[in-house]
mmCIF file of C-alpha atoms and ligand atoms in Angstrom:
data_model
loop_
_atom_site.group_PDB
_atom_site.id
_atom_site.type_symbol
_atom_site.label_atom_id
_atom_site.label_comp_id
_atom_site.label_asym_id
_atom_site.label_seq_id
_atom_site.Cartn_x
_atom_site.Cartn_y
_atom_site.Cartn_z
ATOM 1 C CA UNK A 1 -6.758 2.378 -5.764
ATOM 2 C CA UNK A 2 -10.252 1.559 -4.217
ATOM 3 C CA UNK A 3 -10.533 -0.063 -1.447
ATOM 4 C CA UNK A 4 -12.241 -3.515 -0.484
ATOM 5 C CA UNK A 5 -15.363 -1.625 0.283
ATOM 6 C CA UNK A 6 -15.225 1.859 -0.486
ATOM 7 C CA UNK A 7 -17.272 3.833 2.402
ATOM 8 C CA UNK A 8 -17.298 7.299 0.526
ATOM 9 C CA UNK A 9 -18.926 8.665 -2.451
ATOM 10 C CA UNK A 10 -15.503 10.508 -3.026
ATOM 11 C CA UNK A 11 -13.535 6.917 -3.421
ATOM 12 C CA UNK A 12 -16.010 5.323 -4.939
ATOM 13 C CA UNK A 13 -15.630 8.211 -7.878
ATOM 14 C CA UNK A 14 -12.000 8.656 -8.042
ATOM 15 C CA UNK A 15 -11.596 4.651 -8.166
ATOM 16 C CA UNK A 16 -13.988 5.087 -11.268
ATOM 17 C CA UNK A 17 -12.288 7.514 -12.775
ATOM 18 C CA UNK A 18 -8.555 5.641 -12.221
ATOM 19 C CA UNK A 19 -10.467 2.534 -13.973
ATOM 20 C CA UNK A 20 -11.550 4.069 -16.466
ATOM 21 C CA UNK A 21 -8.263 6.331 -17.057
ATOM 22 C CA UNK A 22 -6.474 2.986 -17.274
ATOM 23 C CA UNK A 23 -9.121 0.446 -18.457
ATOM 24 C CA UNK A 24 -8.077 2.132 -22.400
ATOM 25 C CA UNK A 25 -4.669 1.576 -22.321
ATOM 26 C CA UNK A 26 -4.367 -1.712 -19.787
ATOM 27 C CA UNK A 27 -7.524 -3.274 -21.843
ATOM 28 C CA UNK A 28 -4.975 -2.851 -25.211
ATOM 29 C CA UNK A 29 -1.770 -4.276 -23.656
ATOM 30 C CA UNK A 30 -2.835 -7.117 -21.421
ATOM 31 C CA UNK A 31 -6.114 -8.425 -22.893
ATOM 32 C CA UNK A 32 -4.545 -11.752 -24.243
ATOM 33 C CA UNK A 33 -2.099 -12.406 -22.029
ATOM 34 C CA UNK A 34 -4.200 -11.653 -18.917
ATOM 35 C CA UNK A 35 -6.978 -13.904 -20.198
ATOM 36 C CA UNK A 36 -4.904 -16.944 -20.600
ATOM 37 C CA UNK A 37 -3.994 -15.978 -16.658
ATOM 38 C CA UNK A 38 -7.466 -16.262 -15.578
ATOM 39 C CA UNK A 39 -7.782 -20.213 -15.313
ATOM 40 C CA UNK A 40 -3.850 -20.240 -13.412
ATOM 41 C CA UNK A 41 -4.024 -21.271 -10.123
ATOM 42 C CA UNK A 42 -4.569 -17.865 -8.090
ATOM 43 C CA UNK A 43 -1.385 -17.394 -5.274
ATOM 44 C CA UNK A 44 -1.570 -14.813 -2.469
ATOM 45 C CA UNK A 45 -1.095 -11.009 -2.467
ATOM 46 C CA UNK A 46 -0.966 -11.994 -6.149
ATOM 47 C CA UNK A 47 1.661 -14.659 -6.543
ATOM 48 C CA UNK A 48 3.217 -14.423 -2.975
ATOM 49 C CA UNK A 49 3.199 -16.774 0.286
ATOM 50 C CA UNK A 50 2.389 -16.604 3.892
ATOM 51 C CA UNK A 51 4.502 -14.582 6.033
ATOM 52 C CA UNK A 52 4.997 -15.082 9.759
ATOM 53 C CA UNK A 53 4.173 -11.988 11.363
ATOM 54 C CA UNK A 54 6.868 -12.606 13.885
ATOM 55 C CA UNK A 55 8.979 -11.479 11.385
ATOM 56 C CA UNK A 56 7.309 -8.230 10.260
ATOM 57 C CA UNK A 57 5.736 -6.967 13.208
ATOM 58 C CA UNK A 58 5.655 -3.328 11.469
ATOM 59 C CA UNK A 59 2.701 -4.505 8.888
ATOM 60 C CA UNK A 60 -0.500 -3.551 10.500
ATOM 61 C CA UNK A 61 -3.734 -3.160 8.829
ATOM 62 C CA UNK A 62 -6.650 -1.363 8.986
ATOM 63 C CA UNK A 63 -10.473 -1.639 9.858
ATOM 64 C CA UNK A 64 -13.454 0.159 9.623
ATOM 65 C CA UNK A 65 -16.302 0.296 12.166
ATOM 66 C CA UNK A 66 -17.663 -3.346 11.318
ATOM 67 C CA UNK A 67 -14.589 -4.696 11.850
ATOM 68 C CA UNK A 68 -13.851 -5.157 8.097
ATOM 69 C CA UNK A 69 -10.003 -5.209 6.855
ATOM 70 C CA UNK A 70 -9.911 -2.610 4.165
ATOM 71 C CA UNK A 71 -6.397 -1.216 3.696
ATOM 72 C CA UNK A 72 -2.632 -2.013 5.294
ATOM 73 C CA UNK A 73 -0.215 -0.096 6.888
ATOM 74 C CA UNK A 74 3.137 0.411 8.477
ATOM 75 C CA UNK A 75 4.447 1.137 12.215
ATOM 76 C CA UNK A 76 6.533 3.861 11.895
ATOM 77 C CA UNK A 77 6.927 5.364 15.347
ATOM 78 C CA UNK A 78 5.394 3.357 18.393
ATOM 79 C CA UNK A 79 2.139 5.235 18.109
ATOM 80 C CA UNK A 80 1.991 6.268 14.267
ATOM 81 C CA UNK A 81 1.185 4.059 11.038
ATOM 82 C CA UNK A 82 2.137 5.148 7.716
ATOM 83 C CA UNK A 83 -0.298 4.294 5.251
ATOM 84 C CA UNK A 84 -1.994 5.543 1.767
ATOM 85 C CA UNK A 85 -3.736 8.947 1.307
ATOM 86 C CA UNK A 86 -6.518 7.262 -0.439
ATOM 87 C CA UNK A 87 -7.392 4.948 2.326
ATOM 88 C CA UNK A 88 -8.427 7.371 5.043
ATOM 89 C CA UNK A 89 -8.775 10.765 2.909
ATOM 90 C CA UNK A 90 -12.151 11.852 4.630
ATOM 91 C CA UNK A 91 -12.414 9.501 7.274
ATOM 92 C CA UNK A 92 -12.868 10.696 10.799
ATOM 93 C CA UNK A 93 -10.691 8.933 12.705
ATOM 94 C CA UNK A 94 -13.262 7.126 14.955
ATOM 95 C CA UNK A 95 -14.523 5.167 12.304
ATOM 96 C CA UNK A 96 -10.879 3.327 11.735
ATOM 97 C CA UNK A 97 -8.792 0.900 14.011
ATOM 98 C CA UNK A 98 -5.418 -0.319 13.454
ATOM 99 C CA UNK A 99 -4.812 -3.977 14.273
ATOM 100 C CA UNK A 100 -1.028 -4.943 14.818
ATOM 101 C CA UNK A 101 0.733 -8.445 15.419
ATOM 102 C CA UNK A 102 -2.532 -10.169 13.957
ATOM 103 C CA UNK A 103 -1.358 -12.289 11.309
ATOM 104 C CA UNK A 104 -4.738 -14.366 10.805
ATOM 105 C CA UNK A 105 -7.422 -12.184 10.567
ATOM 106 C CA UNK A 106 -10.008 -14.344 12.252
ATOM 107 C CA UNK A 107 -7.950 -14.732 15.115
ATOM 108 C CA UNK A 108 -8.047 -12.536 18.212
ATOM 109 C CA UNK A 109 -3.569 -12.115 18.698
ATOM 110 C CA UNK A 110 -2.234 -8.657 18.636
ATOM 111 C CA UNK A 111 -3.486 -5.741 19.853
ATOM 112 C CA UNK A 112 -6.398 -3.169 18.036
ATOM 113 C CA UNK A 113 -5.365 0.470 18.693
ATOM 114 C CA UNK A 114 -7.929 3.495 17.874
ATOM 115 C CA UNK A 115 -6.934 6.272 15.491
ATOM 116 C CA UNK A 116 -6.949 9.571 17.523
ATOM 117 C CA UNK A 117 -5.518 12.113 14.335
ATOM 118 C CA UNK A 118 -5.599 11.309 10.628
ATOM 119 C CA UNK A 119 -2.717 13.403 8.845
ATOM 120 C CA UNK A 120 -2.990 13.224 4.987
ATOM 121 C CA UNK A 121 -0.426 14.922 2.785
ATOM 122 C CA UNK A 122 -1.142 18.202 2.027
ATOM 123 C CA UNK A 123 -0.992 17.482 -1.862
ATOM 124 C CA UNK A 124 -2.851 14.533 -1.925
ATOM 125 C CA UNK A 125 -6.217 14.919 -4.670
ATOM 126 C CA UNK A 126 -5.746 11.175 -5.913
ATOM 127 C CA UNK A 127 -3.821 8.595 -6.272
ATOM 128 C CA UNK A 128 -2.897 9.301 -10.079
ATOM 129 C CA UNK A 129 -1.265 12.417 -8.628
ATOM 130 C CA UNK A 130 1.012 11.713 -6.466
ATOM 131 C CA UNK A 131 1.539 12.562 -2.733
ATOM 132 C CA UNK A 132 -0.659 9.547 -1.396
ATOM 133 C CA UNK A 133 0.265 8.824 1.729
ATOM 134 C CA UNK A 134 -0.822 9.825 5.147
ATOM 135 C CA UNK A 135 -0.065 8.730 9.174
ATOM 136 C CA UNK A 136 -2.434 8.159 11.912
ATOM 137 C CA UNK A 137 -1.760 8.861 15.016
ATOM 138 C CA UNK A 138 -2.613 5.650 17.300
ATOM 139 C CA UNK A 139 -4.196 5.639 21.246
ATOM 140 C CA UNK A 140 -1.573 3.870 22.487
ATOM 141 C CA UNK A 141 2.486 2.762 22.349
ATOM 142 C CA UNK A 142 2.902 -0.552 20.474
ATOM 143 C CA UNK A 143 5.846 -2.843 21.318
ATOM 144 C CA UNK A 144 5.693 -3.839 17.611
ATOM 145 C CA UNK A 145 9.495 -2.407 15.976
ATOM 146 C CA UNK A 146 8.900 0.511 13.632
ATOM 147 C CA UNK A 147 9.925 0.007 9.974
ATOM 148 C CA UNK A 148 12.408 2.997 9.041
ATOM 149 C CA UNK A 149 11.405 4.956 6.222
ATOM 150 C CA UNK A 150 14.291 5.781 3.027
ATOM 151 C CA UNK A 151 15.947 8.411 2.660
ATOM 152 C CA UNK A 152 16.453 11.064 0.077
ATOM 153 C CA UNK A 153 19.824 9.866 -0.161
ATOM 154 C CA UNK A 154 18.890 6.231 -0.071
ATOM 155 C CA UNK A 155 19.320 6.185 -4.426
ATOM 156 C CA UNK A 156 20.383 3.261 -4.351
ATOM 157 C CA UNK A 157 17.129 1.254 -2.485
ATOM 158 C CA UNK A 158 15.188 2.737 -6.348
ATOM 159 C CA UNK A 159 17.594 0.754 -8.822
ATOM 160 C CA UNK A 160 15.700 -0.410 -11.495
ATOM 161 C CA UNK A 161 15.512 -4.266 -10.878
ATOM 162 C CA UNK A 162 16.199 -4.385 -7.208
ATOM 163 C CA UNK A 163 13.708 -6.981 -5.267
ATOM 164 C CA UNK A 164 11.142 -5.773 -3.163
ATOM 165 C CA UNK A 165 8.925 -7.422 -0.478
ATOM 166 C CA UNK A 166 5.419 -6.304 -0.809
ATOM 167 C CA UNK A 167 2.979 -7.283 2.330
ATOM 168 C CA UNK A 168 -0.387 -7.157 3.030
ATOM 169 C CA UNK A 169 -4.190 -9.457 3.376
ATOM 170 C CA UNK A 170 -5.429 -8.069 0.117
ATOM 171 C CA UNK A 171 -6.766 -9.901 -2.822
ATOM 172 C CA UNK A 172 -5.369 -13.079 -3.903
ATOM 173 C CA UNK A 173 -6.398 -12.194 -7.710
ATOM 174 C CA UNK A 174 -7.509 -9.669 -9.556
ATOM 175 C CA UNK A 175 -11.408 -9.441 -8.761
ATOM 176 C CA UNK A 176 -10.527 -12.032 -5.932
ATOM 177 C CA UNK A 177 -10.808 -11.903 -2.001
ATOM 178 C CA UNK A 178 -8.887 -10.595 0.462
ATOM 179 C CA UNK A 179 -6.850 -13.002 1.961
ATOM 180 C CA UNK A 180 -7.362 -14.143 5.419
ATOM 181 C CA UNK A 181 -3.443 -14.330 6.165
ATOM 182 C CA UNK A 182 -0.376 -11.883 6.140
ATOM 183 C CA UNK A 183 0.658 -12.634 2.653
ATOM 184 C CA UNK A 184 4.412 -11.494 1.066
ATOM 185 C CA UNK A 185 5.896 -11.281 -2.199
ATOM 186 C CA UNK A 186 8.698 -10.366 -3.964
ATOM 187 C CA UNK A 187 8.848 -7.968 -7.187
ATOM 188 C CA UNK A 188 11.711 -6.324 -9.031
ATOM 189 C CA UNK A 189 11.784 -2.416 -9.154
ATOM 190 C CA UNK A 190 10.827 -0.933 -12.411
ATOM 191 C CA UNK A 191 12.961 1.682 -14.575
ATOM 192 C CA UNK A 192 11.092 5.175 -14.687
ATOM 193 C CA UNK A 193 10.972 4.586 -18.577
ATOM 194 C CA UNK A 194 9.323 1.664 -18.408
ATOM 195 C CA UNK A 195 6.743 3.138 -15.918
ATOM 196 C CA UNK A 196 5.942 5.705 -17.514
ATOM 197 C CA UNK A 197 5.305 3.180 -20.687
ATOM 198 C CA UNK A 198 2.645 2.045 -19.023
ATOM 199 C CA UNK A 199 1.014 4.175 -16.650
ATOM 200 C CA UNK A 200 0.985 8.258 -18.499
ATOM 201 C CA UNK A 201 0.322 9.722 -15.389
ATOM 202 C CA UNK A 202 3.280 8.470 -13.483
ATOM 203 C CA UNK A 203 5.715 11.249 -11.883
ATOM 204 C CA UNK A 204 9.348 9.746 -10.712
ATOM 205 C CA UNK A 205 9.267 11.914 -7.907
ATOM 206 C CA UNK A 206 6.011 10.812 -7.040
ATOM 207 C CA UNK A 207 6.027 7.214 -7.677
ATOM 208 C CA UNK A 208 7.591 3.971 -8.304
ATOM 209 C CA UNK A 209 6.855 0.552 -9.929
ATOM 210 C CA UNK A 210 7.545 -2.703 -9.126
ATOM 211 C CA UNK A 211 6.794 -5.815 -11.050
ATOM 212 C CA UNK A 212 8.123 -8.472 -13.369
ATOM 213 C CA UNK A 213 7.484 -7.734 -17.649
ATOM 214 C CA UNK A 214 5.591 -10.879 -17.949
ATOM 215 C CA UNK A 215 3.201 -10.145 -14.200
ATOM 216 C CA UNK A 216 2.043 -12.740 -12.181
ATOM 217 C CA UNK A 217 3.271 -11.101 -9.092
ATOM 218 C CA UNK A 218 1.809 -7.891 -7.530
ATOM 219 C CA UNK A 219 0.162 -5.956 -4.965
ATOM 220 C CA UNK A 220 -3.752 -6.153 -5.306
ATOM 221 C CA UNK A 221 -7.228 -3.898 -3.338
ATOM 222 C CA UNK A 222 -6.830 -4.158 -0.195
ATOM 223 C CA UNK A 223 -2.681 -4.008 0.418
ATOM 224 C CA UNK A 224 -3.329 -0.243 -0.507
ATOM 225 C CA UNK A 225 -1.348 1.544 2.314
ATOM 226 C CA UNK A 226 0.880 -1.251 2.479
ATOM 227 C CA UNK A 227 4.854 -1.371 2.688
ATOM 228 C CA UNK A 228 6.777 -1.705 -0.075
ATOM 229 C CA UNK A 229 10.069 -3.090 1.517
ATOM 230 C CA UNK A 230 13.923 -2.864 0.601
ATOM 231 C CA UNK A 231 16.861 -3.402 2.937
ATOM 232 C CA UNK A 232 14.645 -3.194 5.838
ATOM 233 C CA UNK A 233 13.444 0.340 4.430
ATOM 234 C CA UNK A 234 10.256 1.686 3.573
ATOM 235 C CA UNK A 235 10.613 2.171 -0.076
ATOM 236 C CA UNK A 236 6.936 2.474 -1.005
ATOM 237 C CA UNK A 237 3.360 2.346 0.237
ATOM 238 C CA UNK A 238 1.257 0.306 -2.152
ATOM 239 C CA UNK A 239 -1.219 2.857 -4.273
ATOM 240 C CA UNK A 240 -2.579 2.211 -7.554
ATOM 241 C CA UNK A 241 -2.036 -0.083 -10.833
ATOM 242 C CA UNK A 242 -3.929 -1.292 -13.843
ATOM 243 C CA UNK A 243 -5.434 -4.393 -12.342
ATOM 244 C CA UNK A 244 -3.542 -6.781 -10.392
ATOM 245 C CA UNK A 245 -0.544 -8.975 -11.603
ATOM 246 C CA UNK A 246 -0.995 -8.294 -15.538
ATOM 247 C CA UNK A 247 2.025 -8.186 -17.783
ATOM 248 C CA UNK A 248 3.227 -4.814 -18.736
ATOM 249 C CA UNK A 249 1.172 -3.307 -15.802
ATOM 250 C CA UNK A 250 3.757 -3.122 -12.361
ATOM 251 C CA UNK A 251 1.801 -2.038 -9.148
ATOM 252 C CA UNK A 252 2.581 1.853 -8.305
ATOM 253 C CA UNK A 253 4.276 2.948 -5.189
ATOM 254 C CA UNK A 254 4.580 6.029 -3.419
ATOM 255 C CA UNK A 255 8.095 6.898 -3.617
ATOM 256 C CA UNK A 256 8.046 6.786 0.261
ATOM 257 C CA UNK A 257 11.955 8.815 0.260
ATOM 258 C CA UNK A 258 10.448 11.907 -1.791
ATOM 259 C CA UNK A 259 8.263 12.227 1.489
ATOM 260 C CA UNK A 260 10.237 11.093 4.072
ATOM 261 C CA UNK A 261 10.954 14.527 5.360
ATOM 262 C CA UNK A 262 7.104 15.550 5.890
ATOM 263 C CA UNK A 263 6.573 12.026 6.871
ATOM 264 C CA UNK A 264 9.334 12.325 9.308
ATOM 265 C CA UNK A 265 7.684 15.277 10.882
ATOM 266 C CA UNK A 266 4.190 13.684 11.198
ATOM 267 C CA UNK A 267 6.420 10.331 12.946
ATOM 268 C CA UNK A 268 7.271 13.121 15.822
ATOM 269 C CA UNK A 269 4.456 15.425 15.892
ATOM 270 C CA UNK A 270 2.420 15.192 19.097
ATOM 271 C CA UNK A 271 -1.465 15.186 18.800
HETATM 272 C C1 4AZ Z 1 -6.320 -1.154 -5.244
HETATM 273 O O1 4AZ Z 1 -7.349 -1.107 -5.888
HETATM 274 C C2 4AZ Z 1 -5.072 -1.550 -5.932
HETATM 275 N N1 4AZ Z 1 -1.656 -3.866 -8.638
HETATM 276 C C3 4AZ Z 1 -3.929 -1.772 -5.196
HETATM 277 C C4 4AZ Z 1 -2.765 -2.156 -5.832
HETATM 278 C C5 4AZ Z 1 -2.756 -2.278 -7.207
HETATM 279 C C6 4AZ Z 1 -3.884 -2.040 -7.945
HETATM 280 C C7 4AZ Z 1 -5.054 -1.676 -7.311
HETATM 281 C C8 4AZ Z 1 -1.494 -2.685 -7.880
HETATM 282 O O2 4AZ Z 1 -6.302 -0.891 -4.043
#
C-alpha cells in the first residue's frame, strides 16, 4: 500500500491506517509461521526470478524527482501507463517519470518519458476501498507493445486457482529492498471466500487475490501499480496486502476488468 518512500503526508497516513487495520488480524494468523520464514533465504518480488525485459516490454516503472523507483506500471496505449491510484493520488505530474525497456535499474537502456496528465479513478479514497487505479498520460509514443487490459466478459482469466505472473523491482522481502532487476513470479488466483477470510474489507468487484495458502510468493512495496498478468491480459494492478508473502495473507489486486471500461476511455482520451 505505501510506497518505497512515501512523498505525502496523505500516504504516509492512509499506509498507517491499512497497517494498522490489518496488523490485528495478520499479527493473529501468520505470527508463527511468518517467523520461522524470516531466516529463509529471501527470493525476488518475494519468491520470484529475473525476467528479461525483452519479453515484457509493457512493465514500466515509475520515478520521482530524485530519480528514485517507487511504484510500477503498465503500457497500455503507446503514450499511457496504467498504474495504482495510491501511487500518484496527489502528485503533480512533473514530479514523476516513467522509465520503459529498463530492466536493470542502474543501467541507462530504455527510454524515460515525462508524465504530462495524471487521471485517478474517480472513486479512489484508498486502497482498502477499491477503485485504485489510475493512467498517466506520457510526453511521448513508446515502441514498447501495450499489454491489453480484461474484459468484463473475460470470467474466466478470475478462476480461483488460475496462475498469474506478477512483475515488478519491489522488495525482495517483507521489510527488504527493492530489487535492482525486473523480477517475476507466479501465484495462483484466490477464491472470493477465501479473500474475504482474510482481508474484511475486500469487495469482489473491487478486488482480487492471488497467492498460495502456505505464502512464500507475492507481490511486495514497491510493485504497487504493477501488472498482475493472465493470458497476456491485464488481470490486476498490484495494491495492498497484509505484509508480503505470509501464509493466509494473498497480495490484493485491482480487479483490472471491473474498470476496464473507464480505463478504456482514459487509454483514448487526448490530453
Ligand atoms: C505495498 O506496500 C504493498 N503483498 C504492495 C503489495 C502487497 C503489500 C504491500 C502485497 O506497496
Amino acid at each position: 500500500m505505501s510506497d518505497t518512500k512515501p512523498r505525502t503526508g496523505a500516504k504516509v497516513r492512509a499506509a498507517a491506517g491499512t497497517l494498522a487495520a490489518m496488523g490485528l488480524l495478520g499479527g493473529l494468523l501468520t505470527t508463527a509461521a511468518h517467523a520461522s520464514e524470516q531466516g529463509a533465504a529471501a527470493p525476488p518480488i518475494v519468491g520470484g526470478q529475473q525476467a528479461p525485459i525483452a519479453d515484457h516490454s509493457w512493465v514500466v516503472f515509475l520515478t520521482d524527482d530524485q530519480g528514485n523507483q517507487f511504484c510500477g506500471g503498465t503500457l497500455g496505449a503507446a503514450d499511457k501507463v496504467i498504474t495504482a491510484a495510491h501511487c500518484v493520488d496527489g502528485e503533480r505530474p512533473a514530479s514523476v517519470k516513467v522509465v520503459a525497456g529498463r530492466e536493470d535499474k542502474s543501467s541507462t537502456e530504455g527510454v524515460e518519458s515525462s508524465v504530462t496528465d495524471i487521471w485517478v479513478h474517480p472513486g479512489y479514497q484508498d486502497a482498502n476501498t477499491g477503485s485504485d487505479v489510475a493512467v498517466l498520460t506520457l510526453d511521448k509514443r513508446l515502441t514498447q507493445t501495450p499489454l491489453p487490459v480484461a474484459m468484463p466478459e473475460d470470467t474466466a482469466a478470475y478462476e480461483p486457482g488460475t496462475m498469474a505472473s506478477v512483475l515488478g523491482w519491489g522488495n525482495t522481502s517483507e521489510g527488504g529492498e527493492a530489487s535492482e532487476t525486473l523480477q517475476k513470479a507466479q501465484v495462483p488466483l484466490t477464491s472470493d471466500a477465501d479473500c474475504k477470510k482474510a482481508y474484511e474489507q475486500y469487495d469482489p468487484k473491487a478486488m482480487v487475490c492471488a497467492g498460495f495458502p502456505e505464502g512464500g510468493v507475492d507481490s511486495c512495496q514497491g510493485d504497487s501499480g504493477g501488472p498482475l498478468v493472465v493470458d497476456g491480459k491485464l488481470v490486476g494492478i498490484v495494491s495492498t496486502g497484509n505484509g508480503c508473502a505470509r501464509p493466509g495473507n494473498p497480495g490484493i489486486y485491482t480487479r483490472t476488468a471491473t474498470y476496464q471500461p473507464d480505463i478504456q476511455a482514459q487509454l483514448t482520451a487526448q490530453r
